[in-house]
Amino acid sequence: MIRNMSIKNKLLLVFIILTTMVLATAFIIMISINIKNSKDNIASVMDVVGSIIADRCAASLAFSDVESANGNLRTLSSYNSVVYACIRTRDNQVFSEYNLNVDQVFRCEGFSADENNRFRNQYFDSFKPIMLEGEAIGSLQIKVSLDAYNEEVVGAINVSVIVFAVLMLISIYIMIRITNLITNPIASLKDLANEVTEKEDYSLRMKEKADDEVGVLITTFNNMLEQIEIRDRDLLKEKENAERAALSSKRYAKETELINADLESEITERVRIEEELHQLNETLEEKVYERTRELKEMNEKIGDISRSAGMAEVANGVLHNVGNVLNSVNVSASMLRELARKTKAHNLSRVVKMLKENKSNIGEYISSDSKGKQIPDFLSLLDGQLDEERRTMFKELDELSNSIDHIKNVVSMQQSYAGSYGVREQIHLPDLVEDAIKINMEGMARRGIRLIKKYEDVPLVYLDKHKVLQIIINIISNAKHALTDSDNAEKILQLFVVQRNKELVVEVKDTGIGISEEDLAHLFEYGFKKRRGGHGYGLHHSGIVANELGGKITVESEGLGKGAIFRLILPVTNE
Amino acid sequence: MLMAWGELSIAENSENNQLKAAYIINFARFSSWPESALESTTNLYMCVLMDTELGSYLELMANRKIKGRDVVIVNVEAGVALEKCHLVYFGKGDDEKTQRALNNIAGISLITMSDISGFVYMGGMVEMLKQGRKYRFIVDLKKSEAVMIRYRSELLEVSEVIR
């Protein structure tokens, strides 16, 4: 019950209980002290009175003067509460008596040589010995009625009760005032809290201020409401944002579905392209093999013709040049096969599978699931990779196509070279050099060969493009091999195209194994070879062709391990 | 009959002397002497002049100290020096001897007491007046104060005081 009382009533109850206890205790103590003091007072007074009377009665008793003794006892009549007094002799005879009220009969106690006081029933008896020269010659008894004393006590109690009641009323009044001071702010705070709860209005504030703990509570409560108001606003904003996000998630999910559909078809397309590429690769290999076989046959024929017509070098040269290009073709084909094998397109199947599994809640899957959330980033990455693969494949295909074209041209060129002059056309030497580089590009980076090119602005020349190309291819190929075989840490291949007067020079400088002085003299001889796997007629053939073009090939080397410089010098012709 | 009457008189006399002795002893208890009268001795001398019977009763009752002093009852004959006495009781007898004795001890700090009628007018200090079965004292306060004899007020309350 107390628990459910208001703080105000609890405080009042505490105050009232405490005040009652304190006041009651104080009054009880006071009344007790009062009663004791009154009794002590009676005893004290009677003690003195008794002593005086006893003293005065000594002579009366000694000289048996009853009248004198009676006169002494009669002086006790001035004390209204003394109702009886008597003197007994040493022989226990009643010598003198005094009785306030003759209707009341009292008994004179026996002689006693000792002082004695006692409260008995409604009376107080004081006993005093009557002494003469240290000898008790009689005893005096004084009996005091306690009626007056009781009345006094009752009166004191009544007054105390009235005072107690008045003090309680005053205390209660003061307590109520003080309690109100304490609890009113708390009650106001409670009302405000209720209002805030009911109306959900967090803009309300408590206006009362105080400097005590309640004041701190009010300030804190106001701050709390402010915080709640701010957070409530933020929550609303977040809710709106979340709703908007949910909407866009739905849209996103839809778009994702569409993207997925596109992805699926693209994946299917890529898979198809891969298969085509794969087939193309195989077809290409077959074609290359077939072409190679044809070339071989042709070469044999050319070889026959060369041998018979002294053009064996040409056939060998063709083989060598075509062989170089075929290497590139093989490499490109291998790369394409490798790309096809390592393509990341198969990862798409896993993604498609995951999306299909979560088709029904694709939006939530992508936005909430730990794996689903990674799909967009993964697809983006995959897209990049597949794009890169496609670019690489197309690049390889381009090179492959160029190589095949070159093979065709080489073969055509050689065919025409075997029976007739080559087609002369205006050529830009730097372009040819670039073509030759492309053909020889395979493996350069892998071998750590750094390529440095520098082309001057040279005029167009009127030459057999393919012959020139052959020579440049051969020289670059040799330089590449020299660098590959070299132990030098720096493998640099430098290509320059410069004009010197009426000549154009294509310079190929390498930091490869170099050429000894002894070998320099035999370099252009037919069959001379230093490289394992070489045929010994590349340079020989190139030299011949260079001569036919009206130019020449020169070579310089400072010795083994010191690289070499090959120069193709061609005349500047405008016809 | 005369014998019986005589025996009755003896008994009465005896009782009377007992009472007288008691009164005298008690009177002494309510009296005080100057230091000069007490310093030369540790006793309190009560002298009885011309009444040996009373003296013997006094001896019987003088078993308690008075003023912390042993009470010594001295029966004296007339003409004997009474300066050492603190209280002199004059028995009924020769008035001339009584007067002469009173004259001799005038100025001495002692109590003179007697049941002689008019004793206080003879120069005595305390006269015992019999009233029924008790005695009453007639005290000449002036004479007492002249020799520095003091009495307690209670005694004076039960006495007739002459100033």
Short mmCIF file of N, CA and C in Angstrom, two decimals, chain B:
data_model
loop_
_atom_site.label_atom_id
_atom_site.label_comp_id
_atom_site.label_asym_id
_atom_site.label_seq_id
_atom_site.Cartn_x
_atom_site.Cartn_y
_atom_site.Cartn_z
N MET B 1 -2.78 2.02 108.05
CA MET B 1 -3.22 3.02 107.09
C MET B 1 -2.15 4.10 106.93
N LEU B 2 -1.64 4.51 107.98
CA LEU B 2 -0.56 5.49 107.92
C LEU B 2 0.64 4.92 107.18
N MET B 3 0.90 3.62 107.45
CA MET B 3 2.01 2.95 106.78
C MET B 3 1.77 2.92 105.28
N ALA B 4 0.52 2.57 104.92
CA ALA B 4 0.20 2.52 103.48
C ALA B 4 0.34 3.90 102.88
N TRP B 5 -0.24 4.83 103.57
CA TRP B 5 -0.11 6.19 103.09
C TRP B 5 1.35 6.59 103.02
N GLY B 6 2.10 6.16 103.96
CA GLY B 6 3.53 6.44 103.96
C GLY B 6 4.23 5.77 102.79
N GLU B 7 3.81 4.49 102.56
CA GLU B 7 4.42 3.77 101.44
C GLU B 7 4.08 4.47 100.14
N LEU B 8 2.84 4.93 100.06
CA LEU B 8 2.43 5.64 98.85
C LEU B 8 3.27 6.90 98.70
N SER B 9 3.54 7.59 99.66
CA SER B 9 4.35 8.81 99.59
C SER B 9 5.75 8.48 99.17
N ILE B 10 6.27 7.39 99.65
CA ILE B 10 7.64 7.00 99.27
C ILE B 10 7.68 6.69 97.76
N ALA B 11 6.64 5.97 97.34
CA ALA B 11 6.60 5.62 95.91
C ALA B 11 6.47 6.86 95.05
N GLU B 12 5.58 7.73 95.51
CA GLU B 12 5.39 8.99 94.77
C GLU B 12 6.68 9.77 94.73
N ASN B 13 7.34 9.81 95.80
CA ASN B 13 8.60 10.55 95.92
C ASN B 13 9.65 10.00 94.99
N SER B 14 9.67 8.71 94.99
CA SER B 14 10.65 8.04 94.12
C SER B 14 10.37 8.37 92.67
N GLU B 15 9.09 8.26 92.31
CA GLU B 15 8.71 8.55 90.92
C GLU B 15 9.01 9.99 90.60
N ASN B 16 8.75 10.82 91.51
CA ASN B 16 8.97 12.25 91.36
C ASN B 16 10.44 12.56 91.14
N ASN B 17 11.27 11.92 91.96
CA ASN B 17 12.71 12.13 91.81
C ASN B 17 13.22 11.60 90.47
N GLN B 18 12.58 10.47 90.05
CA GLN B 18 12.98 9.92 88.74
C GLN B 18 12.67 10.91 87.64
N LEU B 19 11.47 11.44 87.75
CA LEU B 19 11.03 12.41 86.75
C LEU B 19 11.91 13.64 86.77
N LYS B 20 12.19 14.09 87.98
CA LYS B 20 13.02 15.28 88.17
C LYS B 20 14.38 15.04 87.58
N ALA B 21 14.91 13.87 87.89
CA ALA B 21 16.26 13.54 87.38
C ALA B 21 16.25 13.54 85.86
N ALA B 22 15.17 12.96 85.27
CA ALA B 22 15.08 12.90 83.81
C ALA B 22 15.04 14.29 83.22
N TYR B 23 14.28 15.15 83.84
CA TYR B 23 14.16 16.53 83.36
C TYR B 23 15.47 17.25 83.46
N ILE B 24 16.16 17.04 84.58
CA ILE B 24 17.43 17.73 84.78
C ILE B 24 18.43 17.29 83.72
N ILE B 25 18.48 15.97 83.52
CA ILE B 25 19.42 15.42 82.52
C ILE B 25 19.06 16.00 81.14
N ASN B 26 17.77 15.96 80.79
CA ASN B 26 17.35 16.47 79.48
C ASN B 26 17.60 17.95 79.35
N PHE B 27 17.41 18.69 80.48
CA PHE B 27 17.67 20.13 80.44
C PHE B 27 19.11 20.40 80.09
N ALA B 28 19.96 19.61 80.69
CA ALA B 28 21.40 19.77 80.41
C ALA B 28 21.67 19.53 78.94
N ARG B 29 20.91 18.62 78.36
CA ARG B 29 21.12 18.32 76.94
C ARG B 29 20.76 19.50 76.05
N PHE B 30 19.84 20.28 76.49
CA PHE B 30 19.43 21.43 75.69
C PHE B 30 20.20 22.68 76.04
N SER B 31 21.21 22.55 76.90
CA SER B 31 21.98 23.71 77.35
C SER B 31 23.39 23.63 76.81
N SER B 32 24.01 24.79 76.79
CA SER B 32 25.42 24.81 76.37
C SER B 32 26.19 25.77 77.25
N TRP B 33 27.45 25.40 77.58
CA TRP B 33 28.31 26.18 78.44
C TRP B 33 29.39 26.84 77.62
N PRO B 34 29.98 27.90 78.11
CA PRO B 34 31.10 28.50 77.38
C PRO B 34 32.31 27.59 77.44
N GLU B 35 33.20 27.77 76.54
CA GLU B 35 34.39 26.93 76.42
C GLU B 35 35.24 27.02 77.69
N SER B 36 35.25 28.17 78.26
CA SER B 36 36.07 28.38 79.46
C SER B 36 35.61 27.50 80.61
N ALA B 37 34.31 27.17 80.59
CA ALA B 37 33.80 26.33 81.67
C ALA B 37 34.08 24.87 81.43
N LEU B 38 34.39 24.51 80.20
CA LEU B 38 34.53 23.09 79.86
C LEU B 38 35.97 22.68 79.61
N GLU B 39 36.86 23.64 79.39
CA GLU B 39 38.19 23.28 78.91
C GLU B 39 39.05 22.58 79.96
N SER B 40 38.73 22.83 81.19
CA SER B 40 39.60 22.26 82.24
C SER B 40 39.26 20.82 82.59
N THR B 41 38.21 20.32 82.02
CA THR B 41 37.81 18.95 82.37
C THR B 41 37.16 18.29 81.15
N THR B 42 37.13 16.96 81.23
CA THR B 42 36.46 16.21 80.17
C THR B 42 35.10 15.72 80.63
N ASN B 43 34.76 16.04 81.84
CA ASN B 43 33.48 15.58 82.37
C ASN B 43 32.52 16.74 82.45
N LEU B 44 31.26 16.38 82.67
CA LEU B 44 30.24 17.37 82.94
C LEU B 44 29.73 17.09 84.35
N TYR B 45 30.07 18.04 85.20
CA TYR B 45 29.75 17.79 86.62
C TYR B 45 28.39 18.37 86.95
N MET B 46 27.53 17.44 87.45
CA MET B 46 26.23 17.88 87.96
C MET B 46 26.26 17.71 89.48
N CYS B 47 26.15 18.82 90.11
CA CYS B 47 26.25 18.78 91.58
C CYS B 47 24.87 18.90 92.19
N VAL B 48 24.61 18.10 93.16
CA VAL B 48 23.31 18.13 93.84
C VAL B 48 23.57 18.58 95.28
N LEU B 49 22.93 19.64 95.64
CA LEU B 49 23.13 20.23 96.98
C LEU B 49 21.90 19.96 97.80
N MET B 50 22.15 19.32 98.91
CA MET B 50 21.11 19.08 99.90
C MET B 50 19.98 18.21 99.37
N ASP B 51 20.32 17.20 98.49
CA ASP B 51 19.26 16.28 98.08
C ASP B 51 19.93 15.03 97.53
N THR B 52 20.37 14.27 98.45
CA THR B 52 21.14 13.08 98.05
C THR B 52 20.29 12.05 97.31
N GLU B 53 19.04 11.98 97.62
CA GLU B 53 18.17 10.99 96.95
C GLU B 53 18.07 11.31 95.48
N LEU B 54 17.90 12.57 95.20
CA LEU B 54 17.85 12.98 93.80
C LEU B 54 19.17 12.68 93.12
N GLY B 55 20.23 12.90 93.92
CA GLY B 55 21.55 12.63 93.37
C GLY B 55 21.70 11.19 92.90
N SER B 56 21.12 10.28 93.73
CA SER B 56 21.26 8.86 93.37
C SER B 56 20.45 8.55 92.12
N TYR B 57 19.31 9.19 91.99
CA TYR B 57 18.51 8.95 90.77
C TYR B 57 19.19 9.57 89.55
N LEU B 58 19.82 10.68 89.81
CA LEU B 58 20.58 11.29 88.72
C LEU B 58 21.72 10.38 88.28
N GLU B 59 22.36 9.77 89.25
CA GLU B 59 23.45 8.85 88.92
C GLU B 59 22.95 7.70 88.05
N LEU B 60 21.72 7.24 88.36
CA LEU B 60 21.15 6.13 87.56
C LEU B 60 20.90 6.54 86.12
N MET B 61 20.52 7.82 85.95
CA MET B 61 20.15 8.28 84.61
C MET B 61 21.31 8.88 83.85
N ALA B 62 22.41 9.11 84.58
CA ALA B 62 23.54 9.78 83.90
C ALA B 62 24.44 8.79 83.21
N ASN B 63 23.84 7.79 82.53
CA ASN B 63 24.68 6.78 81.88
C ASN B 63 25.02 7.16 80.43
N ARG B 64 24.44 8.26 79.96
CA ARG B 64 24.75 8.71 78.61
C ARG B 64 25.53 10.01 78.69
N LYS B 65 26.32 10.19 77.69
CA LYS B 65 27.14 11.40 77.68
C LYS B 65 26.27 12.59 77.30
N ILE B 66 26.70 13.69 77.79
CA ILE B 66 26.05 14.94 77.40
C ILE B 66 27.15 15.84 76.84
N LYS B 67 26.88 16.30 75.67
CA LYS B 67 27.87 17.14 74.97
C LYS B 67 29.19 16.39 74.80
N GLY B 68 29.08 15.08 74.72
CA GLY B 68 30.26 14.25 74.53
C GLY B 68 31.07 14.06 75.80
N ARG B 69 30.47 14.41 76.90
CA ARG B 69 31.21 14.32 78.16
C ARG B 69 30.47 13.38 79.10
N ASP B 70 31.28 12.70 79.86
CA ASP B 70 30.67 11.83 80.88
C ASP B 70 30.05 12.70 81.97
N VAL B 71 28.89 12.26 82.36
CA VAL B 71 28.18 13.03 83.41
C VAL B 71 28.59 12.47 84.77
N VAL B 72 29.04 13.37 85.57
CA VAL B 72 29.47 12.97 86.94
C VAL B 72 28.55 13.68 87.92
N ILE B 73 27.85 12.88 88.69
CA ILE B 73 26.94 13.44 89.69
C ILE B 73 27.71 13.56 91.01
N VAL B 74 27.63 14.72 91.52
CA VAL B 74 28.35 14.96 92.78
C VAL B 74 27.37 15.45 93.84
N ASN B 75 27.24 14.70 94.86
CA ASN B 75 26.41 15.16 95.99
C ASN B 75 27.28 16.02 96.89
N VAL B 76 26.89 17.21 97.07
CA VAL B 76 27.70 18.13 97.88
C VAL B 76 26.88 18.65 99.04
N GLU B 77 27.66 19.01 100.07
CA GLU B 77 27.05 19.61 101.25
C GLU B 77 27.15 21.10 101.12
N ALA B 78 26.43 21.77 101.88
CA ALA B 78 26.46 23.23 101.82
C ALA B 78 27.80 23.74 102.29
N GLY B 79 28.23 24.78 101.64
CA GLY B 79 29.52 25.38 102.02
C GLY B 79 30.64 24.86 101.18
N VAL B 80 30.40 23.79 100.49
CA VAL B 80 31.47 23.25 99.64
C VAL B 80 31.55 24.08 98.38
N ALA B 81 32.79 24.24 97.89
CA ALA B 81 32.96 25.05 96.67
C ALA B 81 32.28 24.37 95.48
N LEU B 82 31.57 25.20 94.76
CA LEU B 82 30.79 24.65 93.65
C LEU B 82 31.32 25.11 92.29
N GLU B 83 32.52 25.70 92.27
CA GLU B 83 33.02 26.28 91.03
C GLU B 83 33.24 25.26 89.93
N LYS B 84 33.53 24.05 90.32
CA LYS B 84 33.82 23.03 89.31
C LYS B 84 32.55 22.43 88.72
N CYS B 85 31.41 22.76 89.32
CA CYS B 85 30.17 22.18 88.81
C CYS B 85 29.71 22.92 87.57
N HIS B 86 29.07 22.19 86.71
CA HIS B 86 28.49 22.81 85.54
C HIS B 86 27.00 23.05 85.74
N LEU B 87 26.39 22.21 86.56
CA LEU B 87 24.99 22.39 86.90
C LEU B 87 24.87 22.06 88.37
N VAL B 88 24.22 22.96 89.09
CA VAL B 88 24.03 22.74 90.52
C VAL B 88 22.55 22.71 90.78
N TYR B 89 22.14 21.59 91.32
CA TYR B 89 20.74 21.50 91.72
C TYR B 89 20.64 21.72 93.21
N PHE B 90 19.83 22.67 93.55
CA PHE B 90 19.64 23.00 94.97
C PHE B 90 18.41 22.27 95.46
N GLY B 91 18.62 21.40 96.39
CA GLY B 91 17.50 20.71 96.99
C GLY B 91 16.79 21.62 97.98
N LYS B 92 15.58 21.21 98.29
CA LYS B 92 14.83 22.04 99.26
C LYS B 92 15.47 21.86 100.62
N GLY B 93 15.72 22.95 101.26
CA GLY B 93 16.36 22.89 102.58
C GLY B 93 16.44 24.29 103.14
N ASP B 94 17.65 24.65 103.66
CA ASP B 94 17.84 25.94 104.30
C ASP B 94 17.95 27.02 103.23
N ASP B 95 17.03 27.96 103.23
CA ASP B 95 17.04 29.00 102.20
C ASP B 95 18.25 29.91 102.31
N GLU B 96 18.71 30.09 103.60
CA GLU B 96 19.87 30.96 103.82
C GLU B 96 21.10 30.35 103.21
N LYS B 97 21.22 29.04 103.38
CA LYS B 97 22.38 28.35 102.81
C LYS B 97 22.30 28.41 101.30
N THR B 98 21.07 28.27 100.80
CA THR B 98 20.88 28.31 99.36
C THR B 98 21.27 29.67 98.79
N GLN B 99 20.81 30.73 99.53
CA GLN B 99 21.11 32.08 99.08
C GLN B 99 22.60 32.34 99.10
N ARG B 100 23.21 31.91 100.23
CA ARG B 100 24.65 32.10 100.40
C ARG B 100 25.41 31.42 99.28
N ALA B 101 24.97 30.19 98.96
CA ALA B 101 25.63 29.42 97.90
C ALA B 101 25.45 30.13 96.57
N LEU B 102 24.23 30.61 96.33
CA LEU B 102 23.97 31.32 95.08
C LEU B 102 24.87 32.54 94.96
N ASN B 103 25.04 33.24 96.06
CA ASN B 103 25.90 34.43 96.05
C ASN B 103 27.33 34.06 95.75
N ASN B 104 27.73 32.94 96.30
CA ASN B 104 29.14 32.52 96.12
C ASN B 104 29.44 32.16 94.67
N ILE B 105 28.44 31.63 93.99
CA ILE B 105 28.73 31.16 92.63
C ILE B 105 28.21 32.13 91.57
N ALA B 106 27.90 33.29 92.01
CA ALA B 106 27.45 34.28 91.02
C ALA B 106 28.60 34.63 90.10
N GLY B 107 28.28 34.69 88.84
CA GLY B 107 29.31 35.04 87.86
C GLY B 107 30.04 33.84 87.30
N ILE B 108 29.78 32.69 87.89
CA ILE B 108 30.45 31.46 87.38
C ILE B 108 29.52 30.84 86.33
N SER B 109 30.15 30.36 85.28
CA SER B 109 29.35 29.79 84.16
C SER B 109 28.86 28.41 84.54
N LEU B 110 27.80 28.42 85.33
CA LEU B 110 27.16 27.15 85.63
C LEU B 110 25.66 27.42 85.76
N ILE B 111 24.88 26.34 85.62
CA ILE B 111 23.43 26.47 85.69
C ILE B 111 23.00 26.18 87.11
N THR B 112 22.21 27.06 87.61
CA THR B 112 21.64 26.81 88.95
C THR B 112 20.20 26.47 88.76
N MET B 113 19.79 25.36 89.33
CA MET B 113 18.45 24.85 89.13
C MET B 113 17.89 24.36 90.45
N SER B 114 16.60 24.53 90.58
CA SER B 114 15.99 24.01 91.80
C SER B 114 14.49 23.99 91.61
N ASP B 115 13.84 23.18 92.37
CA ASP B 115 12.38 23.20 92.35
C ASP B 115 11.85 24.03 93.53
N ILE B 116 12.78 24.80 94.19
CA ILE B 116 12.37 25.70 95.26
C ILE B 116 11.50 26.78 94.64
N SER B 117 10.42 27.02 95.21
CA SER B 117 9.50 28.00 94.66
C SER B 117 10.11 29.39 94.75
N GLY B 118 10.11 30.11 93.68
CA GLY B 118 10.70 31.45 93.65
C GLY B 118 12.20 31.42 93.51
N PHE B 119 12.70 30.32 93.05
CA PHE B 119 14.17 30.15 92.99
C PHE B 119 14.79 31.19 92.08
N VAL B 120 14.07 31.45 90.95
CA VAL B 120 14.64 32.40 90.00
C VAL B 120 14.74 33.80 90.61
N TYR B 121 13.87 34.09 91.57
CA TYR B 121 13.90 35.39 92.19
C TYR B 121 14.95 35.47 93.27
N MET B 122 15.37 34.26 93.70
CA MET B 122 16.43 34.20 94.71
C MET B 122 17.79 34.42 94.07
N GLY B 123 17.81 34.35 92.78
CA GLY B 123 19.09 34.48 92.08
C GLY B 123 19.40 33.26 91.25
N GLY B 124 18.48 32.31 91.29
CA GLY B 124 18.72 31.10 90.51
C GLY B 124 18.34 31.31 89.05
N MET B 125 18.80 30.37 88.22
CA MET B 125 18.54 30.56 86.80
C MET B 125 17.30 29.80 86.34
N VAL B 126 17.19 28.57 86.83
CA VAL B 126 16.11 27.72 86.32
C VAL B 126 15.32 27.18 87.48
N GLU B 127 14.04 27.38 87.43
CA GLU B 127 13.15 26.87 88.48
C GLU B 127 12.30 25.80 87.85
N MET B 128 12.19 24.67 88.54
CA MET B 128 11.36 23.58 88.03
C MET B 128 10.02 23.66 88.70
N LEU B 129 8.99 23.79 87.93
CA LEU B 129 7.64 23.95 88.47
C LEU B 129 6.85 22.71 88.12
N LYS B 130 6.37 22.02 89.09
CA LYS B 130 5.65 20.77 88.81
C LYS B 130 4.24 21.12 88.39
N GLN B 131 3.87 20.52 87.24
CA GLN B 131 2.51 20.70 86.75
C GLN B 131 1.96 19.32 86.46
N GLY B 132 1.17 18.86 87.36
CA GLY B 132 0.60 17.52 87.22
C GLY B 132 1.68 16.47 87.32
N ARG B 133 1.76 15.69 86.22
CA ARG B 133 2.76 14.62 86.28
C ARG B 133 4.03 15.00 85.51
N LYS B 134 4.12 16.28 85.25
CA LYS B 134 5.34 16.73 84.59
C LYS B 134 5.81 18.03 85.19
N TYR B 135 7.01 18.41 84.78
CA TYR B 135 7.58 19.66 85.28
C TYR B 135 7.66 20.64 84.16
N ARG B 136 7.65 21.88 84.59
CA ARG B 136 7.82 22.94 83.62
C ARG B 136 8.93 23.82 84.13
N PHE B 137 9.73 24.33 83.15
CA PHE B 137 10.89 25.13 83.57
C PHE B 137 10.54 26.61 83.51
N ILE B 138 11.03 27.31 84.51
CA ILE B 138 11.01 28.77 84.44
C ILE B 138 12.47 29.17 84.34
N VAL B 139 12.78 29.79 83.19
CA VAL B 139 14.19 30.07 82.90
C VAL B 139 14.42 31.57 82.95
N ASP B 140 15.44 31.97 83.77
CA ASP B 140 15.85 33.38 83.78
C ASP B 140 16.92 33.52 82.73
N LEU B 141 16.49 34.05 81.62
CA LEU B 141 17.39 34.08 80.46
C LEU B 141 18.52 35.08 80.66
N LYS B 142 18.19 36.16 81.39
CA LYS B 142 19.18 37.22 81.58
C LYS B 142 20.33 36.72 82.41
N LYS B 143 19.97 36.07 83.49
CA LYS B 143 21.05 35.55 84.36
C LYS B 143 21.86 34.52 83.61
N SER B 144 21.17 33.72 82.80
CA SER B 144 21.89 32.68 82.05
C SER B 144 22.85 33.31 81.06
N GLU B 145 22.36 34.29 80.34
CA GLU B 145 23.21 34.92 79.33
C GLU B 145 24.37 35.65 79.97
N ALA B 146 24.16 36.11 81.24
CA ALA B 146 25.23 36.83 81.94
C ALA B 146 26.43 35.95 82.17
N VAL B 147 26.20 34.67 82.36
CA VAL B 147 27.34 33.75 82.59
C VAL B 147 27.56 32.88 81.33
N MET B 148 27.00 33.40 80.25
CA MET B 148 27.23 32.77 78.93
C MET B 148 26.68 31.36 78.84
N ILE B 149 25.60 31.13 79.53
CA ILE B 149 24.90 29.83 79.40
C ILE B 149 23.84 30.02 78.30
N ARG B 150 23.79 29.09 77.39
CA ARG B 150 22.82 29.21 76.29
C ARG B 150 21.89 28.01 76.35
N TYR B 151 20.68 28.25 75.80
CA TYR B 151 19.71 27.15 75.76
C TYR B 151 19.22 27.02 74.33
N ARG B 152 18.88 25.81 73.94
CA ARG B 152 18.29 25.64 72.61
C ARG B 152 16.89 26.22 72.63
N SER B 153 16.51 26.66 71.45
CA SER B 153 15.21 27.33 71.34
C SER B 153 14.07 26.40 71.67
N GLU B 154 14.25 25.15 71.35
CA GLU B 154 13.17 24.20 71.62
C GLU B 154 12.91 24.12 73.12
N LEU B 155 14.01 24.23 73.88
CA LEU B 155 13.84 24.19 75.33
C LEU B 155 13.06 25.40 75.81
N LEU B 156 13.39 26.52 75.21
CA LEU B 156 12.73 27.75 75.63
C LEU B 156 11.26 27.73 75.24
N GLU B 157 10.98 26.98 74.16
CA GLU B 157 9.58 26.88 73.72
C GLU B 157 8.74 26.14 74.73
N VAL B 158 9.36 25.19 75.39
CA VAL B 158 8.60 24.42 76.39
C VAL B 158 8.81 24.98 77.80
N SER B 159 9.42 26.14 77.86
CA SER B 159 9.71 26.73 79.17
C SER B 159 9.05 28.10 79.28
N GLU B 160 9.00 28.57 80.51
CA GLU B 160 8.55 29.94 80.74
C GLU B 160 9.80 30.77 80.88
N VAL B 161 9.92 31.75 80.08
CA VAL B 161 11.18 32.50 80.05
C VAL B 161 11.00 33.84 80.74
N ILE B 162 11.95 34.11 81.59
CA ILE B 162 11.98 35.41 82.26
C ILE B 162 13.22 36.14 81.76
N ARG B 163 12.99 37.36 81.31
CA ARG B 163 14.15 38.12 80.81
C ARG B 163 14.54 39.18 81.83
#
